[in-house]
Short mmCIF file of C-alpha atoms and ligand atoms in Angstrom, two decimals:
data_model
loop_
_atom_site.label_atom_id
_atom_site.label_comp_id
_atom_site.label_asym_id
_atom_site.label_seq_id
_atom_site.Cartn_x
_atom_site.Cartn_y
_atom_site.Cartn_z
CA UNK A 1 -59.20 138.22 233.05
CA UNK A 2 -59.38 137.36 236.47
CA UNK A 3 -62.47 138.42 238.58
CA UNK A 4 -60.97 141.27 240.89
CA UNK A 5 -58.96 142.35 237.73
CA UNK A 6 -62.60 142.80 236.17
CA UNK A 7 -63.96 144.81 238.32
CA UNK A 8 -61.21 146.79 238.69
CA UNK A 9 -61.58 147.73 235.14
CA UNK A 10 -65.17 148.02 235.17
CA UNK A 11 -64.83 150.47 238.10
CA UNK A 12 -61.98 152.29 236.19
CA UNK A 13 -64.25 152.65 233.45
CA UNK A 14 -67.26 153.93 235.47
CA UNK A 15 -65.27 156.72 236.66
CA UNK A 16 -63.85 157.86 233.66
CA UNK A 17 -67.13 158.17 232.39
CA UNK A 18 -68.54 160.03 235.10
CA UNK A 19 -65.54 162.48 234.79
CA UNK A 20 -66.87 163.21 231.27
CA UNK A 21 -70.05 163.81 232.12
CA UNK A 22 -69.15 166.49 234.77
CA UNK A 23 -67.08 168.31 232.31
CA UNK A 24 -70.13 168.58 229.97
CA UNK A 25 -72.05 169.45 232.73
CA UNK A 26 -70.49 172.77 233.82
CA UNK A 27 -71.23 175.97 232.27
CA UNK A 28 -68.93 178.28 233.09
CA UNK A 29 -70.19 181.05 236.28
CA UNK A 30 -73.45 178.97 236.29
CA UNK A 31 -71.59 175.88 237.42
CA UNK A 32 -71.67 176.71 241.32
CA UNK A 33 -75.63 177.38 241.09
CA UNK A 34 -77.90 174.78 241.15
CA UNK A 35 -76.08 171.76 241.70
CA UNK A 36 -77.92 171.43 245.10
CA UNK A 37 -81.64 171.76 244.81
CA UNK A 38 -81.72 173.00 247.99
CA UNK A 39 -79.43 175.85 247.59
CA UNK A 40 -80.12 179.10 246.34
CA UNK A 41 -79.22 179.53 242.61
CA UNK A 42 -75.90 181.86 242.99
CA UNK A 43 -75.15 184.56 240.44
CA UNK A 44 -71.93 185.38 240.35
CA UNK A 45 -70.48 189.31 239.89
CA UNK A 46 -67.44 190.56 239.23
CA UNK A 47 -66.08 194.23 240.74
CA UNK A 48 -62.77 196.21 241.15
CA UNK A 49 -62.67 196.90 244.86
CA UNK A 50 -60.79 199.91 245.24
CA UNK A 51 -63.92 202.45 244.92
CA UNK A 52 -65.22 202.81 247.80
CA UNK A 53 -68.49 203.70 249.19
CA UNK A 54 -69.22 201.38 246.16
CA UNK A 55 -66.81 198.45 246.87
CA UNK A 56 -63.65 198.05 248.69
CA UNK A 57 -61.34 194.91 251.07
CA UNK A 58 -62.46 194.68 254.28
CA UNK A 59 -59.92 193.37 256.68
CA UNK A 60 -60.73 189.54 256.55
CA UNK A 61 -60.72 190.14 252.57
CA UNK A 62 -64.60 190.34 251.97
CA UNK A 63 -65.70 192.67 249.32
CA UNK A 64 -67.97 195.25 250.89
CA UNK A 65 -69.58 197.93 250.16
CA UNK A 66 -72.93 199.97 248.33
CA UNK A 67 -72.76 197.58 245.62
CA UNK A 68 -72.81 194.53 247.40
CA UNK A 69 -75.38 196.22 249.87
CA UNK A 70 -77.90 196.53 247.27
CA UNK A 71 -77.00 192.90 245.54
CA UNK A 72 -77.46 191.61 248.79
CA UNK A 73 -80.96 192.81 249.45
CA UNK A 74 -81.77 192.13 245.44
CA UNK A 75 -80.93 188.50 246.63
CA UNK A 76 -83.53 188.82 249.35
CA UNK A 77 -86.09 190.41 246.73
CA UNK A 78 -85.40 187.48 244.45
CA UNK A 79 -84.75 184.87 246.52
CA UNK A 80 -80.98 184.31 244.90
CA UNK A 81 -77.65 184.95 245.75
CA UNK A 82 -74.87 187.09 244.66
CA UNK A 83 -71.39 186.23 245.34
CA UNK A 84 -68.85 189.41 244.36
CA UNK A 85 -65.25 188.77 243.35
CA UNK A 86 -63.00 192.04 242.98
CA UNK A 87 -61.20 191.03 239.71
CA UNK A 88 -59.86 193.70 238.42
CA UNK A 89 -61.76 196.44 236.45
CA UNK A 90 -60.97 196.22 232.69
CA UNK A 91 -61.63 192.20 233.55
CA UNK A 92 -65.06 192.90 234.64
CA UNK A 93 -66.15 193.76 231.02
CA UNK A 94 -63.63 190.92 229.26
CA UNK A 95 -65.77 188.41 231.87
CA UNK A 96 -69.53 189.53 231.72
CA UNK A 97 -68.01 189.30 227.85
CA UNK A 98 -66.89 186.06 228.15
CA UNK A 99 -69.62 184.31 230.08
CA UNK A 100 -66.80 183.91 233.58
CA UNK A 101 -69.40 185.98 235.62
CA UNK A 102 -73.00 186.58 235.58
CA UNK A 103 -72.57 190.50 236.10
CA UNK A 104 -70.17 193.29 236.41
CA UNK A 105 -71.29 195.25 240.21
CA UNK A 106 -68.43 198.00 239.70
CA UNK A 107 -70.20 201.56 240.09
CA UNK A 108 -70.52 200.99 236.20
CA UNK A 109 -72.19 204.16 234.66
CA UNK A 110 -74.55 203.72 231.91
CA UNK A 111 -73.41 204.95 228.72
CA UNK A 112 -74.50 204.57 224.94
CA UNK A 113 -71.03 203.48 223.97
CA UNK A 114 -71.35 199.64 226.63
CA UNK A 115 -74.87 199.77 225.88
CA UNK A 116 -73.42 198.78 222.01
CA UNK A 117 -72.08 195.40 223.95
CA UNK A 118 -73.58 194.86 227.38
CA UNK A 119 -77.15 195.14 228.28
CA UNK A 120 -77.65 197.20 231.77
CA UNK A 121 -80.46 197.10 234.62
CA UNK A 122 -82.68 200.18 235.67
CA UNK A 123 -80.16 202.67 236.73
CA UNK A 124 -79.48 202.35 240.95
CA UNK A 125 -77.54 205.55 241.45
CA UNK A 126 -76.63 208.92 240.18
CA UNK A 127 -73.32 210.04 239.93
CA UNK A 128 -71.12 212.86 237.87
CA UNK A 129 -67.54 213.77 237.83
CA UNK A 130 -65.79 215.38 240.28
CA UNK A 131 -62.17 217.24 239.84
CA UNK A 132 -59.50 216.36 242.27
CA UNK A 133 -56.83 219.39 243.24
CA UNK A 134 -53.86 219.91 245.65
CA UNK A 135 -55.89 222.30 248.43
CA UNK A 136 -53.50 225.48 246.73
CA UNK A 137 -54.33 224.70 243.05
CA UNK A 138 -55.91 227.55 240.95
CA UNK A 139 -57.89 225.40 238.82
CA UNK A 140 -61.72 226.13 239.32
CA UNK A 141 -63.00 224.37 236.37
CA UNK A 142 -62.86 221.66 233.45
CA UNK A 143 -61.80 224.24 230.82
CA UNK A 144 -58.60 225.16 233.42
CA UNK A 145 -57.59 221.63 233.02
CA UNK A 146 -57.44 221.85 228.84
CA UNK A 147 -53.32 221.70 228.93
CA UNK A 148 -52.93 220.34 232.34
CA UNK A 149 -51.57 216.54 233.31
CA UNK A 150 -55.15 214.70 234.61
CA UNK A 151 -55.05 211.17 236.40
CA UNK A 152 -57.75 208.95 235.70
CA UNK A 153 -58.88 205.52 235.80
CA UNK A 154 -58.51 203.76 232.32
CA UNK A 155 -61.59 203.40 230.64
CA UNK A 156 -64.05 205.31 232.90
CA UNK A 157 -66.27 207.63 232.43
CA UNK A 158 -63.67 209.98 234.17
CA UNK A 159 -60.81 208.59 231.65
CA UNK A 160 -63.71 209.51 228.30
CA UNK A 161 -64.16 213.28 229.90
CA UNK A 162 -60.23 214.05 230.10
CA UNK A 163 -60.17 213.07 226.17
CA UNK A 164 -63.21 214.77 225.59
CA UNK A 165 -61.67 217.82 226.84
CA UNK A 166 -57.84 217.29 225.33
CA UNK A 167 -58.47 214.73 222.49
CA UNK A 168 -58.53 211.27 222.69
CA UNK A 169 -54.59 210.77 222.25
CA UNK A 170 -53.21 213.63 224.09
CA UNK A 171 -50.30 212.64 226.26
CA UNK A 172 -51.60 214.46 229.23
CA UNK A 173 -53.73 212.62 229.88
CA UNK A 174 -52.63 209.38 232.30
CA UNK A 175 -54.89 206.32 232.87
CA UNK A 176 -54.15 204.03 235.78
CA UNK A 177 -55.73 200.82 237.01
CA UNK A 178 -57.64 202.55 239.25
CA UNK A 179 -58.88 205.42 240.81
CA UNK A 180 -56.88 205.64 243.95
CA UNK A 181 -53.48 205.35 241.73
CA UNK A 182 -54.81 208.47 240.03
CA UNK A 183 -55.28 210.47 243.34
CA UNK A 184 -51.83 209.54 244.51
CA UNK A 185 -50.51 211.44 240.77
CA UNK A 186 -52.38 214.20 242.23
CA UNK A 187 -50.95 213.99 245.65
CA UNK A 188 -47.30 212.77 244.58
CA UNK A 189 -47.35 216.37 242.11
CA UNK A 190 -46.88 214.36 239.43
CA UNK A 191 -49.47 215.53 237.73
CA UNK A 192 -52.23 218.66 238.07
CA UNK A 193 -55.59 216.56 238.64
CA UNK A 194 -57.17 214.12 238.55
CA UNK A 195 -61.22 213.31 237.85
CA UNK A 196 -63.38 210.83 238.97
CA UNK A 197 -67.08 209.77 240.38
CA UNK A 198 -68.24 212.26 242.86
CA UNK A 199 -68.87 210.05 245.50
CA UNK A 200 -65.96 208.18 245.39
CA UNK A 201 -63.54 211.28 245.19
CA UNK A 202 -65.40 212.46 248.39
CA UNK A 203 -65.08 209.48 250.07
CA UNK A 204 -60.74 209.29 249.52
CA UNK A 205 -60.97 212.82 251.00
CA UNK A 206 -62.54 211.70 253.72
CA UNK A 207 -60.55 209.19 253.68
CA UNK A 208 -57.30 210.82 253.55
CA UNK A 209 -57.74 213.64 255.46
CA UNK A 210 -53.75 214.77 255.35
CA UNK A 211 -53.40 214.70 251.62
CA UNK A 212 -54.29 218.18 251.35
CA UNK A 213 -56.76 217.81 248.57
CA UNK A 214 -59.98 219.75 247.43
CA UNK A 215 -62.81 219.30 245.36
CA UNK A 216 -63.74 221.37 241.68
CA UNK A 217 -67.35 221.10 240.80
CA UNK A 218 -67.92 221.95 237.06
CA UNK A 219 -71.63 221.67 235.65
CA UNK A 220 -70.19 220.64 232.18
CA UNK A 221 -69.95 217.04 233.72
CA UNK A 222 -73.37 215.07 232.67
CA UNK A 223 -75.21 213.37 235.14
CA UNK A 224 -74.33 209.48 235.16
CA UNK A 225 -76.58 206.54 236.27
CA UNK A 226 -74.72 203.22 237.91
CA UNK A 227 -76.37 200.08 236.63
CA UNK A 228 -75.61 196.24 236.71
CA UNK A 229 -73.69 194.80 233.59
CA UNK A 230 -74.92 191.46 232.17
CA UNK A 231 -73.75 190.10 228.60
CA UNK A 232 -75.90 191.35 225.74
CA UNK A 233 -78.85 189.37 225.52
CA UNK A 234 -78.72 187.52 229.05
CA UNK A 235 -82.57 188.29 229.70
CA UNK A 236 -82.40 186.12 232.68
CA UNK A 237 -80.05 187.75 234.79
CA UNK A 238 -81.32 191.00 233.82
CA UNK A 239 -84.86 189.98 234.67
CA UNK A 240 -83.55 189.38 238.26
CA UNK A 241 -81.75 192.03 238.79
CA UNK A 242 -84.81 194.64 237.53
CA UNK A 243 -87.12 192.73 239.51
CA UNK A 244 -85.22 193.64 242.75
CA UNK A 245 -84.66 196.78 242.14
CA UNK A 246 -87.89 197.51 241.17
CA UNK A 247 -89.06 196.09 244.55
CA UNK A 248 -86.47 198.13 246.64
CA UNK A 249 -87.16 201.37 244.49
CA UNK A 250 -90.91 200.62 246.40
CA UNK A 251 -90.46 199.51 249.23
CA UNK A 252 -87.64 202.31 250.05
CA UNK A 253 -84.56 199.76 250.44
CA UNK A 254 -82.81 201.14 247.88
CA UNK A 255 -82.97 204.72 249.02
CA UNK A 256 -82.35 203.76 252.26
CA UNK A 257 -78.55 201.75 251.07
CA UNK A 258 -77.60 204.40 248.66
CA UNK A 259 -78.78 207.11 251.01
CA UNK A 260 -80.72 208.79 247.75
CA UNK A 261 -83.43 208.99 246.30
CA UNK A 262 -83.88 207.59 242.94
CA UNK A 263 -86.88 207.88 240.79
N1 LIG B 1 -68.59 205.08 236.91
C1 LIG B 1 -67.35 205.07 236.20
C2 LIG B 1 -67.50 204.28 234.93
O1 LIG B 1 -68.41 203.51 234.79
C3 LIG B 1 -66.21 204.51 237.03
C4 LIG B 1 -66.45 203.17 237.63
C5 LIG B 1 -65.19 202.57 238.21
N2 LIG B 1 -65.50 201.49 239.09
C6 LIG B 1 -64.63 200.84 239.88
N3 LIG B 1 -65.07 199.94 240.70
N4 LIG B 1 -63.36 201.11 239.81
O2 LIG B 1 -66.72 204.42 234.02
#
């Protein structure tokens, strides 16, 4: 073998085994962190960006939002950073599941039922349902809604109240991708309500002042309490997370985000 012909290989070979070593290297969402020593470690979150005050698109494509508010300043707590994809909402839990994020930051409430699979922080927010009506609707409470058509969003707390109230297989019910698709139901006539997180529900009617929408309080909705989502078990993400918000339920940060006081 000649001498360039040598090196050549040599040189082939040295990259090839580099390449391996990089793929063993990367661990899935923790990949991007702390490659540079310098740079912050970055925990990555996952969201579905159509619920605002909690997360939403802003024009140049940047999730924004409550959520990323108070990840933000848990990053300044902590000294880390959060990035926040919107990914979808049913993808947030198959992804926290599967190890692609670090955290689901989706207005998640706390409930027995995730707590089976995911482990949550502190709680950051209270929230309950809220009924959504066309401004002439006669409905005035949950039990009015027992053989009406109800919009939800699939798999929310909203989406577990409608079956609660009609059975879990009742055809009345309709579950949609997300929350605004359910409002529209409500809007287009196509069905009678639709239920979702207070805040959120207030906001779209803010929102949309011309839909011609009201509100139904009903006190049979429980109280709810957002937290963050990590994978059962992931102490060290948790840890983070709890630490900041611990901080920021002191040092008033977190009341001042959420506008509300949490104990
Ligand atoms: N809080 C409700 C739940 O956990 C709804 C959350 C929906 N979040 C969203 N970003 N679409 O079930």
């Amino acid at each position: 073998m000649g001498k360039r012909k040598k090196l050549l290989s040599m040189l082939m070979l040295v990259m090839a085994v580099s390449m391996i070593l990089a793929a063993c290297g990367s661990d899935g969402a923790k990949d991007s962190s702390s490659k540079d020593s310098n740079k912050k470690e970055k925990l990555v979150a996952g969201t579905e960006a159509t619920f605002a005050p909690f997360e939403s698109m802003d024009d140049n494509g940047k999730v924004v939002g409550i959520d990323v508010d108070v990840l933000k300043a848990i990053g300044e707590e902590t000294g880390k950073e959060f990035e926040v994809k919107n990914i979808g909402w049913e993808p947030v839990f198959q992804q926290v599941t599967n190890g692609e994020i670090d955290l689901g930051a989706s207005g998640i409430t706390i409930t027995d039922e995730r707590k089976e699979t995911y482990d949550f922080t502190e709680p950051y927010y209270e929230a309950t349902q809220l009924i959504v009506v066309k401004k002439d609707s006669k409905v005035k409470s949950l039990q009015d809604l027992k053989d009406k058509k109800i919009a939800v969003q699939i798999n929310t707390t909203g989406h577990i109240a409608a079956q609660k109230l009609q059975g879990k297989t009742s055809p009345k019910i309709k579950a949609y991708e997300n929350q605004p698709l359910a409002f529209q139901e409500v809007i287009n006539g196509s069905v009678d309500a639709a239920i979702g997180d207070n805040a959120v529900v207030i906001e779209y009617l803010k929102n949309n002042p011309d839909a011609k929408l009201k509100t139904v309080e009903d006190d049979a909705f429980e109280k709810e309490y957002y937290g963050f989502m990590v994978k059962k078990g992931n102490k060290e993400v948790l840890d983070v997370l709890n630490e900041g918000l611990k901080k920021m339920k002191e040092n008033g940060k977190l009341a001042k985000i959420t506008s509300q006081e949490l104990k």
